[in-house]
Amino acid sequence: MQLVVARIGRAHGIKGEVTVEVRTDEPELRLGPGAVLATDPASTGPLTIETGRVHSGRLLLRFEGVRDRTAAEALRNTLLIANVDPEELPEDEDEYYDHQLMDLDVVTTDGVEVGRITEISHLPSQDLFIVERPDGSEVMIPFVEEIVTEIDLEEQRAIIDPPPGLIDDRAEIASSRDADDDSGEDSGEASGERSEAGGV
């Protein structure tokens, strides 16, 4: 099975190093010297990592055969892809590979169907589930423990406890309550929870 583990960013210096946006929880394993990675676009690879180091909080890699800034810059925005045994699991029981989460059904804690995970977006601050709803629309669910309360791989579902406003139908319920002047304060608190969860 192939997993995207990083995206190449800008060239660093003049000796062929590049910055990378890490998309794996195991960079030491997936992005260590000697690792051979497929690429997207495929014509760019495969690439073999020669050296790696952290500089100012960013991972810098140099690949075999890439010796100058021009060659490094030509790799910009290339995705790095590792071959992973589908039976392999992360060491931490609270971590998951993307392929384990894809296509999980998403339901709320009270059993309301939200949709199906079609993509996982890895942002610097957090990961997001891109969930396709039954009507074809999409909703983004922050993958933080305050919202995603359980991942049940046996039942193939992710259970969420979304704050009001995160998914459309709850936003409509909140709006109708506001019209009755029942929950102005609740609405403000929920919005604060959402922004706090999003910043984790």
Short mmCIF file of C-alpha atoms in Angstrom, two decimals:
data_model
loop_
_atom_site.label_atom_id
_atom_site.label_comp_id
_atom_site.label_asym_id
_atom_site.label_seq_id
_atom_site.Cartn_x
_atom_site.Cartn_y
_atom_site.Cartn_z
CA MET A 1 0.00 0.00 0.00
CA GLN A 2 1.24 3.49 -0.83
CA LEU A 3 0.99 6.39 1.64
CA VAL A 4 1.89 10.04 1.10
CA VAL A 5 4.50 10.86 3.74
CA ALA A 6 5.65 14.34 2.72
CA ARG A 7 5.43 17.16 0.18
CA ILE A 8 8.57 18.85 -1.06
CA GLY A 9 8.71 22.60 -0.52
CA ARG A 10 11.22 25.21 -1.58
CA ALA A 11 14.92 24.69 -2.14
CA HIS A 12 17.19 25.51 0.82
CA GLY A 13 20.66 26.84 0.14
CA ILE A 14 22.68 25.97 -2.96
CA LYS A 15 23.66 22.34 -2.35
CA GLY A 16 20.42 20.60 -3.28
CA GLU A 17 18.56 20.53 0.03
CA VAL A 18 14.79 21.02 0.12
CA THR A 19 12.31 21.77 2.86
CA VAL A 20 9.54 19.21 3.27
CA GLU A 21 6.03 19.35 4.70
CA VAL A 22 5.87 16.17 6.76
CA ARG A 23 2.65 14.14 6.45
CA THR A 24 3.54 11.17 8.61
CA ASP A 25 3.72 10.68 12.38
CA GLU A 26 6.85 8.58 11.84
CA PRO A 27 9.31 10.79 9.94
CA GLU A 28 12.32 8.98 11.42
CA LEU A 29 11.05 5.73 9.88
CA ARG A 30 9.67 7.01 6.59
CA LEU A 31 12.07 9.85 5.80
CA GLY A 32 15.40 8.56 7.04
CA PRO A 33 18.61 8.35 4.98
CA GLY A 34 18.46 5.47 2.51
CA ALA A 35 14.67 5.51 2.16
CA VAL A 36 13.52 5.09 -1.44
CA LEU A 37 10.28 6.92 -2.14
CA ALA A 38 7.92 6.95 -5.07
CA THR A 39 6.67 10.34 -6.23
CA ASP A 40 3.66 12.15 -7.60
CA PRO A 41 4.22 13.06 -10.38
CA ALA A 42 5.78 9.66 -10.97
CA SER A 43 8.22 11.05 -13.55
CA THR A 44 10.12 12.86 -10.77
CA GLY A 45 11.06 9.68 -8.91
CA PRO A 46 11.85 7.40 -7.39
CA LEU A 47 13.93 9.49 -5.00
CA THR A 48 16.45 8.14 -2.50
CA ILE A 49 17.05 10.21 0.63
CA GLU A 50 20.76 10.90 1.13
CA THR A 51 20.69 13.13 4.20
CA GLY A 52 18.15 14.71 6.52
CA ARG A 53 18.36 17.34 9.25
CA VAL A 54 16.12 19.72 11.16
CA HIS A 55 16.77 23.45 10.67
CA SER A 56 14.65 26.13 12.41
CA GLY A 57 11.93 23.59 13.08
CA ARG A 58 11.73 22.41 9.46
CA LEU A 59 12.94 19.08 8.08
CA LEU A 60 15.49 19.45 5.30
CA LEU A 61 16.24 16.55 2.94
CA ARG A 62 18.78 16.00 0.23
CA PHE A 63 18.26 13.32 -2.40
CA GLU A 64 20.82 11.29 -4.28
CA GLY A 65 21.71 12.96 -7.57
CA VAL A 66 20.28 16.36 -6.55
CA ARG A 67 23.31 18.59 -6.13
CA ASP A 68 22.28 22.20 -6.71
CA ARG A 69 19.49 24.67 -6.08
CA THR A 70 18.09 24.43 -9.61
CA ALA A 71 17.63 20.66 -9.36
CA ALA A 72 16.15 21.02 -5.88
CA GLU A 73 13.70 23.72 -6.98
CA ALA A 74 12.52 21.45 -9.81
CA LEU A 75 11.21 19.04 -7.17
CA ARG A 76 8.96 21.63 -5.52
CA ASN A 77 5.41 20.43 -4.72
CA THR A 78 6.31 16.79 -5.45
CA LEU A 79 4.57 14.32 -3.14
CA LEU A 80 6.75 11.65 -1.53
CA ILE A 81 5.12 8.24 -1.28
CA ALA A 82 6.20 5.28 0.87
CA ASN A 83 5.25 1.65 0.38
CA VAL A 84 3.70 0.38 3.61
CA ASP A 85 2.50 -3.09 4.55
CA PRO A 86 -1.32 -2.77 4.91
CA GLU A 87 -1.14 -4.92 8.06
CA GLU A 88 1.39 -2.59 9.69
CA LEU A 89 0.04 -0.42 12.51
CA PRO A 90 1.48 2.70 14.17
CA GLU A 91 3.35 2.11 17.43
CA ASP A 92 1.01 4.45 19.37
CA GLU A 93 -2.46 2.94 19.77
CA ASP A 94 -4.00 6.42 19.48
CA GLU A 95 -2.44 7.03 16.05
CA TYR A 96 -3.77 5.87 12.71
CA TYR A 97 -2.53 5.66 9.17
CA ASP A 98 -4.61 7.48 6.57
CA HIS A 99 -5.67 4.21 4.92
CA GLN A 100 -7.20 3.03 8.21
CA LEU A 101 -9.41 6.13 8.39
CA MET A 102 -10.46 6.42 4.77
CA ASP A 103 -14.09 5.43 4.07
CA LEU A 104 -15.03 5.24 7.75
CA ASP A 105 -18.64 6.18 8.44
CA VAL A 106 -18.91 9.29 10.60
CA VAL A 107 -21.72 9.41 13.17
CA THR A 108 -22.45 11.68 16.10
CA THR A 109 -22.47 10.41 19.68
CA ASP A 110 -26.28 10.32 19.52
CA GLY A 111 -26.26 8.15 16.39
CA VAL A 112 -26.92 10.75 13.67
CA GLU A 113 -25.21 9.84 10.39
CA VAL A 114 -22.89 12.59 9.15
CA GLY A 115 -21.24 10.96 6.14
CA ARG A 116 -18.09 9.12 5.04
CA ILE A 117 -14.41 10.12 5.28
CA THR A 118 -13.10 10.64 1.75
CA GLU A 119 -9.86 12.48 2.51
CA ILE A 120 -7.54 13.37 5.38
CA SER A 121 -5.99 16.83 5.16
CA HIS A 122 -2.74 17.27 7.11
CA LEU A 123 -2.35 20.87 8.22
CA PRO A 124 0.50 22.26 10.34
CA SER A 125 -1.78 22.75 13.36
CA GLN A 126 -3.98 19.66 13.08
CA ASP A 127 -5.44 17.04 10.76
CA LEU A 128 -8.88 17.38 9.19
CA PHE A 129 -11.33 14.72 8.06
CA ILE A 130 -12.98 15.67 4.77
CA VAL A 131 -16.40 14.03 5.09
CA GLU A 132 -18.80 13.54 2.19
CA ARG A 133 -22.38 13.87 3.33
CA PRO A 134 -25.28 11.82 1.92
CA ASP A 135 -26.39 14.80 -0.19
CA GLY A 136 -22.94 15.04 -1.81
CA SER A 137 -21.78 18.13 0.12
CA GLU A 138 -18.60 18.09 2.22
CA VAL A 139 -17.87 19.03 5.81
CA MET A 140 -14.47 19.33 7.51
CA ILE A 141 -14.07 17.72 10.93
CA PRO A 142 -10.95 18.58 12.99
CA PHE A 143 -9.27 15.35 14.11
CA VAL A 144 -8.91 16.40 17.76
CA GLU A 145 -10.00 14.36 20.76
CA GLU A 146 -12.50 17.01 21.90
CA ILE A 147 -14.50 16.38 18.70
CA VAL A 148 -13.54 12.89 17.48
CA THR A 149 -14.34 10.88 20.58
CA GLU A 150 -13.75 7.37 19.21
CA ILE A 151 -12.32 5.56 16.19
CA ASP A 152 -13.91 2.10 15.94
CA LEU A 153 -12.05 0.20 13.23
CA GLU A 154 -14.03 -3.00 13.83
CA GLU A 155 -17.32 -1.20 13.17
CA GLN A 156 -15.64 1.00 10.53
CA ARG A 157 -16.86 4.25 12.01
CA ALA A 158 -15.66 7.46 13.61
CA ILE A 159 -17.80 8.85 16.41
CA ILE A 160 -17.85 12.62 16.83
CA ASP A 161 -19.27 15.11 19.31
CA PRO A 162 -19.35 18.28 17.18
CA PRO A 163 -19.91 21.71 18.66
CA PRO A 164 -22.94 23.57 17.28
CA GLY A 165 -22.17 25.07 13.89
CA LEU A 166 -19.59 22.48 12.82
CA ILE A 167 -22.04 20.49 10.74
CA ASP A 168 -24.92 22.09 8.87
CA ASP A 169 -27.94 20.56 10.56
CA ARG A 170 -26.70 21.59 14.00
CA ALA A 171 -26.10 25.10 12.72
CA GLU A 172 -29.74 25.25 11.63
CA ILE A 173 -30.89 24.03 15.05
CA ALA A 174 -28.77 26.68 16.76
CA SER A 175 -30.19 29.36 14.48
CA SER A 176 -33.77 28.36 15.25
CA ARG A 177 -33.02 28.46 18.97
CA ASP A 178 -31.52 31.91 18.62
CA ALA A 179 -34.73 33.04 16.98
CA ASP A 180 -36.54 31.98 20.15
CA ASP A 181 -34.01 33.91 22.26
CA ASP A 182 -33.23 30.73 24.17
CA SER A 183 -29.53 30.18 23.67
CA GLY A 184 -27.60 33.29 22.76
CA GLU A 185 -25.05 32.49 25.44
CA ASP A 186 -24.84 28.81 24.47
CA SER A 187 -24.10 29.77 20.89
CA GLY A 188 -21.18 31.97 21.96
CA GLU A 189 -19.72 29.28 24.18
CA ALA A 190 -19.95 26.65 21.43
CA SER A 191 -18.20 28.92 18.99
CA GLY A 192 -15.42 29.44 21.51
CA GLU A 193 -15.07 25.68 21.97
CA ARG A 194 -14.83 25.21 18.25
CA SER A 195 -12.06 27.74 17.77
CA GLU A 196 -10.19 26.31 20.74
CA ALA A 197 -10.46 22.79 19.37
CA GLY A 198 -9.36 23.97 15.96
CA GLY A 199 -6.22 25.47 17.40
CA VAL A 200 -5.01 22.31 19.11
#
